[in-house]
Structure formats: structure tokens, C-alpha cells
Amino acid sequence: MEHPEQNPWQVTSVTDKYDNPWINVTEYQVINPSGNPGIYGKVHFKNLAIGILPLDDDMNTYLVGQYRFVLNEYSWEIPEGGGTIGTDPLEAAKRELLEETGLKASQWTELQRMHLSNSVSDELCIVYLARGLEQHEAEPEDTEQLIVKKLPFDDLYQMVRNGEITDSVTVCAVQKARLMQLENTL
């Protein structure tokens, strides 16, 4: 079955509800695909989401722990951050890896592109695999209180498998790397 090329939603009005340097929230009055009036909200992200799965030669990786304000809980994640839309996302990945862990990588592979919550947001995430690691000094932002933990990739995989890690970027990166490992392409 072919998917439709035309957008089945009709927009009758648009109202910006909120705007800051990182996001914009817009409310749409719509006619939905069944022909009924409705409302739709969209969160537009002004940056790309960037994730980095660092793997050293011994198959160790690095997690970053931090308290996530929105979740009101502590979270272990791969190094993550944002990149300006329209600039090279790999440069943002290199910057974030260095800022959060102090690591520099000589080999970079794009693992995955994904939309993080496509029912309410247009946020695009690009996840990279970083290899050929060298340790340098971390340069965290002043808003970040980070703990960096080195652990075997297999331990991280078990944490994801057991539901101990819920960050979607981390879950995706780890599962994709595990598939590549099983296919001998990692």
C-alpha cells in the first residue's frame, strides 16, 4: 500500500504560544483527517539533538550522569547535547564529547538519525559512534553537574536490557551498536 503524499491535516489558524532560545511552541487549529475540527500543538526545537557512543579499543564506553530537571530524577546517558541547525552536526558531536567526558575521537561513524517524539515535536537526533579515543580535560558547561563513568559496553547493554536506562538516545545507540556487534560490523 502506498502512503499518501498529501498532508491530510488542514490548518485553519496558527498561534505562537511560547518562544525561548531553544524551543518554540505553536498551537494549530485544524481539520483532522476525518474532517472534524481539532487542535494540535507542536514543539519546534531550534537545535539538533546529538548523541555520542564512545567505544575504546577494549570495548569500554563512557556514561554521563546528571540530574534531569524535567524528569525530576537522575539519569545515566551517553554523552549528549545540541548542535545548531544548518551547521555540521559532527562538529557538535566532537564538541559535546570533549565537553562532557574530556575525550577526543579519531574515528566517527553516524549510527542513526531519529525523531525523538514525532507526535508533538520536530526534534531530530543524530547519533554517532566515536572510536580511537584519547583522554583530555573535560570542559562541562556551568549549568552541568556531571559524573562520568567508564564501563564495559556489555554492562551498558545489560543496563539498557534491564530497563535501568530510559534515555531514548542512549537506548537506541546501544541497541544499534549491539546489532552491529552481532553482525560483525562494529
Tab-separated table of N, CA, C and O in Angstrom, residues 10-132:
chain	number	residue	atom	x	y	z
A	10	GLN	N	-5.685	19.850	7.648
A	10	GLN	CA	-5.882	21.215	7.147
A	10	GLN	C	-5.712	22.172	8.323
A	10	GLN	O	-6.355	22.008	9.354
A	11	VAL	N	-4.856	23.158	8.167
A	11	VAL	CA	-4.613	24.144	9.211
A	11	VAL	C	-5.531	25.335	8.962
A	11	VAL	O	-5.531	25.909	7.868
A	12	THR	N	-6.305	25.708	9.998
A	12	THR	CA	-7.211	26.863	9.862
A	12	THR	C	-6.653	28.103	10.545
A	12	THR	O	-7.012	29.217	10.162
A	13	SER	N	-5.807	27.916	11.570
A	13	SER	CA	-5.136	29.073	12.176
A	13	SER	C	-3.909	28.598	12.939
A	13	SER	O	-3.812	27.439	13.343
A	14	VAL	N	-2.971	29.524	13.127
A	14	VAL	CA	-1.703	29.235	13.788
A	14	VAL	C	-1.447	30.324	14.825
A	14	VAL	O	-1.563	31.511	14.510
A	15	THR	N	-1.078	29.903	16.059
A	15	THR	CA	-0.771	30.851	17.117
A	15	THR	C	0.496	30.414	17.833
A	15	THR	O	0.565	29.296	18.335
A	16	ASP	N	1.504	31.283	17.859
A	16	ASP	CA	2.690	31.005	18.660
A	16	ASP	C	2.326	31.192	20.125
A	16	ASP	O	1.786	32.231	20.510
A	17	LYS	N	2.627	30.180	20.939
A	17	LYS	CA	2.267	30.218	22.358
A	17	LYS	C	3.458	30.494	23.264
A	17	LYS	O	3.300	31.034	24.355
A	18	TYR	N	4.658	30.104	22.828
A	18	TYR	CA	5.832	30.244	23.688
A	18	TYR	C	7.074	30.203	22.818
A	18	TYR	O	7.125	29.471	21.825
A	19	ASP	N	8.087	30.983	23.223
A	19	ASP	CA	9.331	31.006	22.462
A	19	ASP	C	10.483	31.343	23.399
A	19	ASP	O	10.361	32.247	24.235
A	20	ASN	N	11.568	30.568	23.300
A	20	ASN	CA	12.807	30.890	24.007
A	20	ASN	C	13.969	30.531	23.077
A	20	ASN	O	13.733	30.107	21.937
A	21	PRO	N	15.221	30.664	23.497
A	21	PRO	CA	16.334	30.377	22.575
A	21	PRO	C	16.426	28.915	22.111
A	21	PRO	O	17.127	28.622	21.153
A	22	TRP	N	15.708	27.988	22.769
A	22	TRP	CA	15.851	26.568	22.449
A	22	TRP	C	14.629	25.966	21.783
A	22	TRP	O	14.748	25.069	20.963
A	23	ILE	N	13.429	26.442	22.162
A	23	ILE	CA	12.204	25.853	21.616
A	23	ILE	C	11.180	26.931	21.286
A	23	ILE	O	11.237	28.042	21.786
A	24	ASN	N	10.226	26.541	20.435
A	24	ASN	CA	9.062	27.355	20.122
A	24	ASN	C	7.855	26.419	20.195
A	24	ASN	O	7.908	25.294	19.679
A	25	VAL	N	6.780	26.867	20.841
A	25	VAL	CA	5.552	26.079	20.936
A	25	VAL	C	4.471	26.797	20.135
A	25	VAL	O	4.200	27.978	20.351
A	26	THR	N	3.871	26.071	19.214
A	26	THR	CA	2.845	26.615	18.334
A	26	THR	C	1.562	25.803	18.496
A	26	THR	O	1.604	24.582	18.586
A	27	GLU	N	0.427	26.526	18.515
A	27	GLU	CA	-0.885	25.870	18.558
A	27	GLU	C	-1.535	26.016	17.196
A	27	GLU	O	-1.595	27.113	16.633
A	28	TYR	N	-2.034	24.916	16.665
A	28	TYR	CA	-2.710	24.892	15.372
A	28	TYR	C	-4.174	24.524	15.580
A	28	TYR	O	-4.474	23.536	16.248
A	29	GLN	N	-5.060	25.309	15.013
A	29	GLN	CA	-6.455	24.892	14.874
A	29	GLN	C	-6.502	24.155	13.540
A	29	GLN	O	-6.002	24.653	12.529
A	30	VAL	N	-7.085	22.954	13.551
A	30	VAL	CA	-7.000	22.081	12.380
A	30	VAL	C	-8.356	21.451	12.047
A	30	VAL	O	-9.258	21.409	12.869
A	31	ILE	N	-8.422	20.964	10.847
A	31	ILE	CA	-9.439	19.998	10.448
A	31	ILE	C	-8.659	18.692	10.309
A	31	ILE	O	-7.731	18.590	9.495
A	32	ASN	N	-8.991	17.706	11.141
A	32	ASN	CA	-8.226	16.460	11.155
A	32	ASN	C	-8.569	15.577	9.952
A	32	ASN	O	-9.499	15.901	9.196
A	33	PRO	N	-7.841	14.487	9.737
A	33	PRO	CA	-8.070	13.666	8.541
A	33	PRO	C	-9.491	13.118	8.403
A	33	PRO	O	-9.937	12.825	7.296
A	34	SER	N	-10.244	13.024	9.507
A	34	SER	CA	-11.628	12.545	9.400
A	34	SER	C	-12.614	13.673	9.119
A	34	SER	O	-13.822	13.449	9.049
A	35	GLY	N	-12.103	14.939	8.992
A	35	GLY	CA	-12.950	16.066	8.649
A	35	GLY	C	-13.483	16.852	9.830
A	35	GLY	O	-14.281	17.760	9.652
A	36	ASN	N	-13.050	16.507	11.032
A	36	ASN	CA	-13.532	17.190	12.232
A	36	ASN	C	-12.545	18.251	12.699
A	36	ASN	O	-11.337	18.098	12.536
A	37	PRO	N	-13.073	19.349	13.311
A	37	PRO	CA	-12.167	20.365	13.845
A	37	PRO	C	-11.407	19.834	15.056
A	37	PRO	O	-11.885	18.953	15.775
A	38	GLY	N	-10.217	20.372	15.247
A	38	GLY	CA	-9.404	19.949	16.385
A	38	GLY	C	-8.298	20.942	16.658
A	38	GLY	O	-8.236	22.025	16.064
A	39	ILE	N	-7.441	20.533	17.556
A	39	ILE	CA	-6.309	21.364	17.968
A	39	ILE	C	-5.066	20.483	17.942
A	39	ILE	O	-5.126	19.292	18.238
A	40	TYR	N	-3.957	21.083	17.543
A	40	TYR	CA	-2.681	20.354	17.547
A	40	TYR	C	-1.607	21.293	18.052
A	40	TYR	O	-1.541	22.441	17.644
A	41	GLY	N	-0.768	20.811	18.945
A	41	GLY	CA	0.366	21.573	19.442
A	41	GLY	C	1.662	21.003	18.910
A	41	GLY	O	1.799	19.791	18.778
A	42	LYS	N	2.592	21.886	18.591
A	42	LYS	CA	3.890	21.458	18.058
A	42	LYS	C	4.998	22.156	18.836
A	42	LYS	O	4.976	23.376	19.012
A	43	VAL	N	5.963	21.359	19.281
A	43	VAL	CA	7.174	21.896	19.891
A	43	VAL	C	8.260	21.844	18.820
A	43	VAL	O	8.622	20.759	18.351
A	44	HIS	N	8.733	23.017	18.424
A	44	HIS	CA	9.819	23.112	17.436
A	44	HIS	C	11.132	23.306	18.185
A	44	HIS	O	11.260	24.200	19.013
A	45	PHE	N	12.096	22.445	17.911
A	45	PHE	CA	13.417	22.569	18.520
A	45	PHE	C	14.326	23.353	17.592
A	45	PHE	O	14.358	23.116	16.390
A	46	LYS	N	15.055	24.276	18.174
A	46	LYS	CA	15.921	25.166	17.399
A	46	LYS	C	17.327	24.606	17.214
A	46	LYS	O	18.162	25.233	16.569
A	47	ASN	N	17.573	23.429	17.779
A	47	ASN	CA	18.857	22.745	17.625
A	47	ASN	C	18.609	21.285	17.297
A	47	ASN	O	17.534	20.746	17.574
A	48	LEU	N	19.625	20.648	16.738
A	48	LEU	CA	19.623	19.195	16.587
A	48	LEU	C	19.980	18.575	17.923
A	48	LEU	O	20.780	19.132	18.680
A	49	ALA	N	19.432	17.411	18.201
A	49	ALA	CA	19.898	16.618	19.336
A	49	ALA	C	21.059	15.761	18.830
A	49	ALA	O	21.006	15.202	17.731
A	50	ILE	N	22.108	15.692	19.627
A	50	ILE	CA	23.303	14.946	19.249
A	50	ILE	C	23.612	13.938	20.346
A	50	ILE	O	23.601	14.279	21.531
A	51	GLY	N	23.890	12.703	19.968
A	51	GLY	CA	24.323	11.674	20.910
A	51	GLY	C	25.609	11.044	20.418
A	51	GLY	O	25.822	10.914	19.206
A	52	ILE	N	26.458	10.658	21.362
A	52	ILE	CA	27.744	10.053	21.012
A	52	ILE	C	27.952	8.802	21.846
A	52	ILE	O	27.921	8.857	23.081
A	53	LEU	N	28.174	7.664	21.192
A	53	LEU	CA	28.533	6.429	21.882
A	53	LEU	C	30.038	6.237	21.733
A	53	LEU	O	30.510	5.818	20.679
A	54	PRO	N	30.814	6.587	22.773
A	54	PRO	CA	32.267	6.394	22.683
A	54	PRO	C	32.617	4.948	23.030
A	54	PRO	O	32.124	4.404	24.016
A	55	LEU	N	33.453	4.330	22.219
A	55	LEU	CA	33.933	2.965	22.472
A	55	LEU	C	35.442	2.935	22.310
A	55	LEU	O	35.963	3.310	21.255
A	56	ASP	N	36.140	2.472	23.360
A	56	ASP	CA	37.591	2.371	23.243
A	56	ASP	C	37.983	1.015	22.656
A	56	ASP	O	37.124	0.180	22.335
A	57	ASP	N	39.273	0.770	22.511
A	57	ASP	CA	39.761	-0.457	21.878
A	57	ASP	C	39.431	-1.707	22.673
A	57	ASP	O	39.431	-2.816	22.124
A	58	ASP	N	39.157	-1.565	23.970
A	58	ASP	CA	38.807	-2.704	24.827
A	58	ASP	C	37.300	-2.846	24.999
A	58	ASP	O	36.847	-3.555	25.903
A	59	MET	N	36.524	-2.148	24.166
A	59	MET	CA	35.061	-2.173	24.210
A	59	MET	C	34.494	-1.616	25.515
A	59	MET	O	33.454	-2.046	26.001
A	60	ASN	N	35.196	-0.618	26.068
A	60	ASN	CA	34.649	0.149	27.186
A	60	ASN	C	33.952	1.370	26.617
A	60	ASN	O	34.326	1.874	25.553
A	61	THR	N	32.984	1.855	27.339
A	61	THR	CA	32.275	3.057	26.939
A	61	THR	C	32.193	3.998	28.128
A	61	THR	O	32.677	3.674	29.209
A	62	TYR	N	31.586	5.143	27.920
A	62	TYR	CA	31.515	6.180	28.948
A	62	TYR	C	30.090	6.685	29.043
A	62	TYR	O	29.488	7.051	28.030
A	63	LEU	N	29.568	6.716	30.256
A	63	LEU	CA	28.251	7.284	30.522
A	63	LEU	C	28.411	8.594	31.265
A	63	LEU	O	29.362	8.789	32.011
A	64	VAL	N	27.446	9.457	31.058
A	64	VAL	CA	27.403	10.728	31.761
A	64	VAL	C	26.154	10.700	32.638
A	64	VAL	O	25.052	10.437	32.153
A	65	GLY	N	26.351	10.952	33.922
A	65	GLY	CA	25.228	11.002	34.848
A	65	GLY	C	24.921	12.431	35.214
A	65	GLY	O	25.834	13.228	35.457
A	66	GLN	N	23.634	12.759	35.239
A	66	GLN	CA	23.216	14.094	35.641
A	66	GLN	C	21.755	14.072	36.068
A	66	GLN	O	20.995	13.198	35.666
A	67	TYR	N	21.412	15.044	36.881
A	67	TYR	CA	20.030	15.185	37.307
A	67	TYR	C	19.272	15.898	36.208
A	67	TYR	O	19.648	16.987	35.794
A	68	ARG	N	18.197	15.285	35.730
A	68	ARG	CA	17.398	15.856	34.655
A	68	ARG	C	16.188	16.578	35.245
A	68	ARG	O	15.301	15.963	35.825
A	69	PHE	N	16.190	17.903	35.105
A	69	PHE	CA	15.162	18.761	35.677
A	69	PHE	C	13.757	18.317	35.283
A	69	PHE	O	12.866	18.215	36.117
A	70	VAL	N	13.532	18.071	33.996
A	70	VAL	CA	12.196	17.752	33.503
A	70	VAL	C	11.688	16.430	34.077
A	70	VAL	O	10.510	16.291	34.401
A	71	LEU	N	12.568	15.454	34.234
A	71	LEU	CA	12.163	14.154	34.781
A	71	LEU	C	12.103	14.146	36.302
A	71	LEU	O	11.528	13.248	36.893
A	72	ASN	N	12.788	15.114	36.919
A	72	ASN	CA	12.928	15.160	38.369
A	72	ASN	C	13.590	13.884	38.897
A	72	ASN	O	13.188	13.326	39.918
A	73	GLU	N	14.610	13.437	38.162
A	73	GLU	CA	15.370	12.262	38.592
A	73	GLU	C	16.749	12.246	37.938
A	73	GLU	O	16.990	12.933	36.949
A	74	TYR	N	17.616	11.427	38.501
A	74	TYR	CA	18.969	11.272	37.990
A	74	TYR	C	18.940	10.345	36.784
A	74	TYR	O	18.162	9.385	36.742
A	75	SER	N	19.785	10.606	35.810
A	75	SER	CA	19.788	9.829	34.579
A	75	SER	C	21.208	9.532	34.131
A	75	SER	O	22.062	10.422	34.129
A	76	TRP	N	21.464	8.282	33.761
A	76	TRP	CA	22.725	7.895	33.122
A	76	TRP	C	22.482	7.825	31.623
A	76	TRP	O	21.522	7.193	31.173
A	77	GLU	N	23.374	8.468	30.853
A	77	GLU	CA	23.198	8.591	29.407
A	77	GLU	C	24.551	8.569	28.721
A	77	GLU	O	25.569	8.869	29.335
A	78	ILE	N	24.528	8.292	27.419
A	78	ILE	CA	25.723	8.531	26.639
A	78	ILE	C	25.912	10.045	26.567
A	78	ILE	O	24.973	10.793	26.837
A	79	PRO	N	27.090	10.544	26.207
A	79	PRO	CA	27.267	11.988	26.037
A	79	PRO	C	26.272	12.522	25.000
A	79	PRO	O	26.121	11.941	23.922
A	80	GLU	N	25.583	13.612	25.369
A	80	GLU	CA	24.557	14.188	24.504
A	80	GLU	C	24.602	15.706	24.582
A	80	GLU	O	25.088	16.271	25.557
A	81	GLY	N	24.051	16.315	23.573
A	81	GLY	CA	23.971	17.772	23.575
A	81	GLY	C	23.230	18.247	22.347
A	81	GLY	O	22.476	17.498	21.740
A	82	GLY	N	23.469	19.498	21.990
A	82	GLY	CA	22.778	20.088	20.862
A	82	GLY	C	23.740	20.655	19.836
A	82	GLY	O	24.869	20.998	20.156
A	83	GLY	N	23.252	20.738	18.629
A	83	GLY	CA	24.013	21.333	17.541
A	83	GLY	C	23.135	22.294	16.767
A	83	GLY	O	21.952	22.012	16.553
A	84	THR	N	23.692	23.393	16.364
A	84	THR	CA	22.939	24.399	15.631
A	84	THR	C	22.490	23.838	14.283
A	84	THR	O	23.303	23.293	13.530
A	85	ILE	N	21.201	23.980	13.997
A	85	ILE	CA	20.672	23.524	12.709
A	85	ILE	C	21.351	24.323	11.599
A	85	ILE	O	21.507	25.532	11.698
A	86	GLY	N	21.786	23.618	10.558
A	86	GLY	CA	22.452	24.270	9.437
A	86	GLY	C	23.964	24.230	9.524
A	86	GLY	O	24.648	24.644	8.597
A	87	THR	N	24.508	23.758	10.663
A	87	THR	CA	25.956	23.592	10.788
A	87	THR	C	26.271	22.096	10.804
A	87	THR	O	25.370	21.258	10.933
A	88	ASP	N	27.530	21.760	10.715
A	88	ASP	CA	27.957	20.364	10.663
A	88	ASP	C	27.673	19.664	11.999
A	88	ASP	O	28.280	20.018	13.015
A	89	PRO	N	26.756	18.688	12.030
A	89	PRO	CA	26.434	18.019	13.285
A	89	PRO	C	27.614	17.239	13.869
A	89	PRO	O	27.695	17.071	15.090
A	90	LEU	N	28.543	16.805	13.028
A	90	LEU	CA	29.712	16.091	13.533
A	90	LEU	C	30.577	17.008	14.396
A	90	LEU	O	31.119	16.583	15.419
A	91	GLU	N	30.682	18.255	14.019
A	91	GLU	CA	31.444	19.204	14.840
A	91	GLU	C	30.791	19.380	16.206
A	91	GLU	O	31.467	19.489	17.231
A	92	ALA	N	29.461	19.402	16.250
A	92	ALA	CA	28.749	19.480	17.526
A	92	ALA	C	29.009	18.228	18.354
A	92	ALA	O	29.191	18.307	19.572
A	93	ALA	N	29.050	17.070	17.711
A	93	ALA	CA	29.315	15.819	18.422
A	93	ALA	C	30.719	15.825	19.024
A	93	ALA	O	30.910	15.437	20.187
A	94	LYS	N	31.682	16.289	18.259
A	94	LYS	CA	33.057	16.379	18.774
A	94	LYS	C	33.126	17.307	19.979
A	94	LYS	O	33.776	17.005	20.977
A	95	ARG	N	32.448	18.451	19.880
A	95	ARG	CA	32.434	19.427	20.977
A	95	ARG	C	31.789	18.828	22.224
A	95	ARG	O	32.313	18.934	23.325
A	96	GLU	N	30.646	18.186	22.055
A	96	GLU	CA	29.928	17.612	23.203
A	96	GLU	C	30.726	16.499	23.874
A	96	GLU	O	30.757	16.403	25.102
A	97	LEU	N	31.371	15.651	23.090
A	97	LEU	CA	32.166	14.566	23.666
A	97	LEU	C	33.292	15.125	24.515
A	97	LEU	O	33.528	14.668	25.642
A	98	LEU	N	33.979	16.129	24.005
A	98	LEU	CA	35.072	16.756	24.748
A	98	LEU	C	34.543	17.471	25.996
A	98	LEU	O	35.091	17.305	27.085
A	99	GLU	N	33.478	18.258	25.840
A	99	GLU	CA	32.911	18.995	26.975
A	99	GLU	C	32.537	18.070	28.123
A	99	GLU	O	32.862	18.333	29.279
A	100	GLU	N	31.834	16.997	27.797
A	100	GLU	CA	31.256	16.171	28.847
A	100	GLU	C	32.194	15.111	29.401
A	100	GLU	O	32.090	14.758	30.573
A	101	THR	N	33.100	14.591	28.581
A	101	THR	CA	33.948	13.477	29.034
A	101	THR	C	35.434	13.772	28.980
A	101	THR	O	36.225	13.027	29.553
A	102	GLY	N	35.838	14.794	28.235
A	102	GLY	CA	37.254	15.046	28.018
A	102	GLY	C	37.850	14.160	26.942
A	102	GLY	O	39.063	14.148	26.749
A	103	LEU	N	37.012	13.438	26.222
A	103	LEU	CA	37.500	12.524	25.186
A	103	LEU	C	37.512	13.197	23.821
A	103	LEU	O	36.637	13.998	23.488
A	104	LYS	N	38.535	12.843	23.028
A	104	LYS	CA	38.586	13.169	21.610
A	104	LYS	C	38.672	11.847	20.867
A	104	LYS	O	39.308	10.905	21.334
A	105	ALA	N	38.018	11.788	19.701
A	105	ALA	CA	37.998	10.564	18.908
A	105	ALA	C	38.576	10.836	17.526
A	105	ALA	O	38.375	11.905	16.957
A	106	SER	N	39.280	9.847	16.993
A	106	SER	CA	39.852	9.985	15.653
A	106	SER	C	38.977	9.344	14.576
A	106	SER	O	39.168	9.593	13.391
A	107	GLN	N	38.004	8.522	14.984
A	107	GLN	CA	37.129	7.839	14.028
A	107	GLN	C	35.669	8.090	14.426
A	107	GLN	O	35.293	7.833	15.571
A	108	TRP	N	34.902	8.551	13.470
A	108	TRP	CA	33.495	8.871	13.718
A	108	TRP	C	32.622	8.179	12.683
A	108	TRP	O	32.922	8.202	11.495
A	109	THR	N	31.541	7.554	13.143
A	109	THR	CA	30.583	6.895	12.269
A	109	THR	C	29.179	7.318	12.684
A	109	THR	O	28.848	7.244	13.875
A	110	GLU	N	28.382	7.759	11.736
A	110	GLU	CA	26.988	8.046	12.066
A	110	GLU	C	26.256	6.728	12.269
A	110	GLU	O	26.272	5.859	11.394
A	111	LEU	N	25.631	6.569	13.438
A	111	LEU	CA	24.893	5.347	13.758
A	111	LEU	C	23.433	5.412	13.351
A	111	LEU	O	22.866	4.435	12.869
A	112	GLN	N	22.801	6.571	13.613
A	112	GLN	CA	21.350	6.625	13.463
A	112	GLN	C	20.861	8.060	13.398
A	112	GLN	O	21.421	8.936	14.041
A	113	ARG	N	19.813	8.282	12.637
A	113	ARG	CA	19.040	9.527	12.682
A	113	ARG	C	17.640	9.140	13.120
A	113	ARG	O	17.104	8.135	12.654
A	114	MET	N	17.071	9.945	14.021
A	114	MET	CA	15.728	9.601	14.502
A	114	MET	C	15.007	10.846	14.999
A	114	MET	O	15.645	11.816	15.415
A	115	HIS	N	13.689	10.792	14.930
A	115	HIS	CA	12.850	11.837	15.507
A	115	HIS	C	12.453	11.361	16.893
A	115	HIS	O	11.953	10.245	17.059
A	116	LEU	N	12.664	12.206	17.910
A	116	LEU	CA	12.560	11.754	19.293
A	116	LEU	C	11.134	11.673	19.821
A	116	LEU	O	10.868	10.874	20.711
A	117	SER	N	10.234	12.471	19.315
A	117	SER	CA	8.841	12.426	19.782
A	117	SER	C	7.960	13.028	18.703
A	117	SER	O	7.408	14.113	18.858
A	118	ASN	N	7.802	12.300	17.612
A	118	ASN	CA	7.212	12.887	16.413
A	118	ASN	C	5.702	13.128	16.471
A	118	ASN	O	5.128	13.607	15.512
A	119	SER	N	5.076	12.863	17.604
A	119	SER	CA	3.660	13.215	17.723
A	119	SER	C	3.475	14.659	18.200
A	119	SER	O	2.402	15.242	18.016
A	120	VAL	N	4.517	15.242	18.822
A	120	VAL	CA	4.403	16.614	19.324
A	120	VAL	C	5.610	17.483	18.987
A	120	VAL	O	5.600	18.674	19.249
A	121	SER	N	6.661	16.890	18.431
A	121	SER	CA	7.907	17.616	18.251
A	121	SER	C	8.547	17.285	16.916
A	121	SER	O	8.405	16.175	16.403
A	122	ASP	N	9.310	18.252	16.391
A	122	ASP	CA	10.071	18.028	15.161
A	122	ASP	C	11.549	17.758	15.466
A	122	ASP	O	12.381	17.815	14.566
A	123	GLU	N	11.888	17.440	16.726
A	123	GLU	CA	13.287	17.294	17.123
A	123	GLU	C	13.948	16.109	16.406
A	123	GLU	O	13.500	14.977	16.520
A	124	LEU	N	15.011	16.407	15.691
A	124	LEU	CA	15.816	15.404	15.003
A	124	LEU	C	17.058	15.134	15.829
A	124	LEU	O	17.705	16.067	16.317
A	125	CYS	N	17.392	13.865	15.974
A	125	CYS	CA	18.595	13.468	16.702
A	125	CYS	C	19.517	12.697	15.768
A	125	CYS	O	19.061	11.863	14.985
A	126	ILE	N	20.801	12.996	15.858
A	126	ILE	CA	21.818	12.252	15.120
A	126	ILE	C	22.759	11.638	16.148
A	126	ILE	O	23.257	12.337	17.029
A	127	VAL	N	22.954	10.332	16.043
A	127	VAL	CA	23.792	9.600	16.990
A	127	VAL	C	25.039	9.099	16.264
A	127	VAL	O	24.942	8.551	15.167
A	128	TYR	N	26.181	9.302	16.912
A	128	TYR	CA	27.467	8.903	16.339
A	128	TYR	C	28.144	7.861	17.217
A	128	TYR	O	27.978	7.852	18.435
A	129	LEU	N	28.950	7.029	16.583
A	129	LEU	CA	29.886	6.134	17.256
A	129	LEU	C	31.252	6.800	17.175
A	129	LEU	O	31.681	7.218	16.097
A	130	ALA	N	31.913	6.935	18.323
A	130	ALA	CA	33.241	7.561	18.383
A	130	ALA	C	34.258	6.499	18.786
A	130	ALA	O	34.115	5.866	19.829
A	131	ARG	N	35.283	6.312	17.966
A	131	ARG	CA	36.346	5.325	18.232
A	131	ARG	C	37.689	6.048	18.166
A	131	ARG	O	37.781	7.191	17.756
A	132	GLY	N	38.769	5.330	18.540
A	132	GLY	CA	40.095	5.942	18.544
A	132	GLY	C	40.162	7.047	19.578
A	132	GLY	O	40.509	8.185	19.264
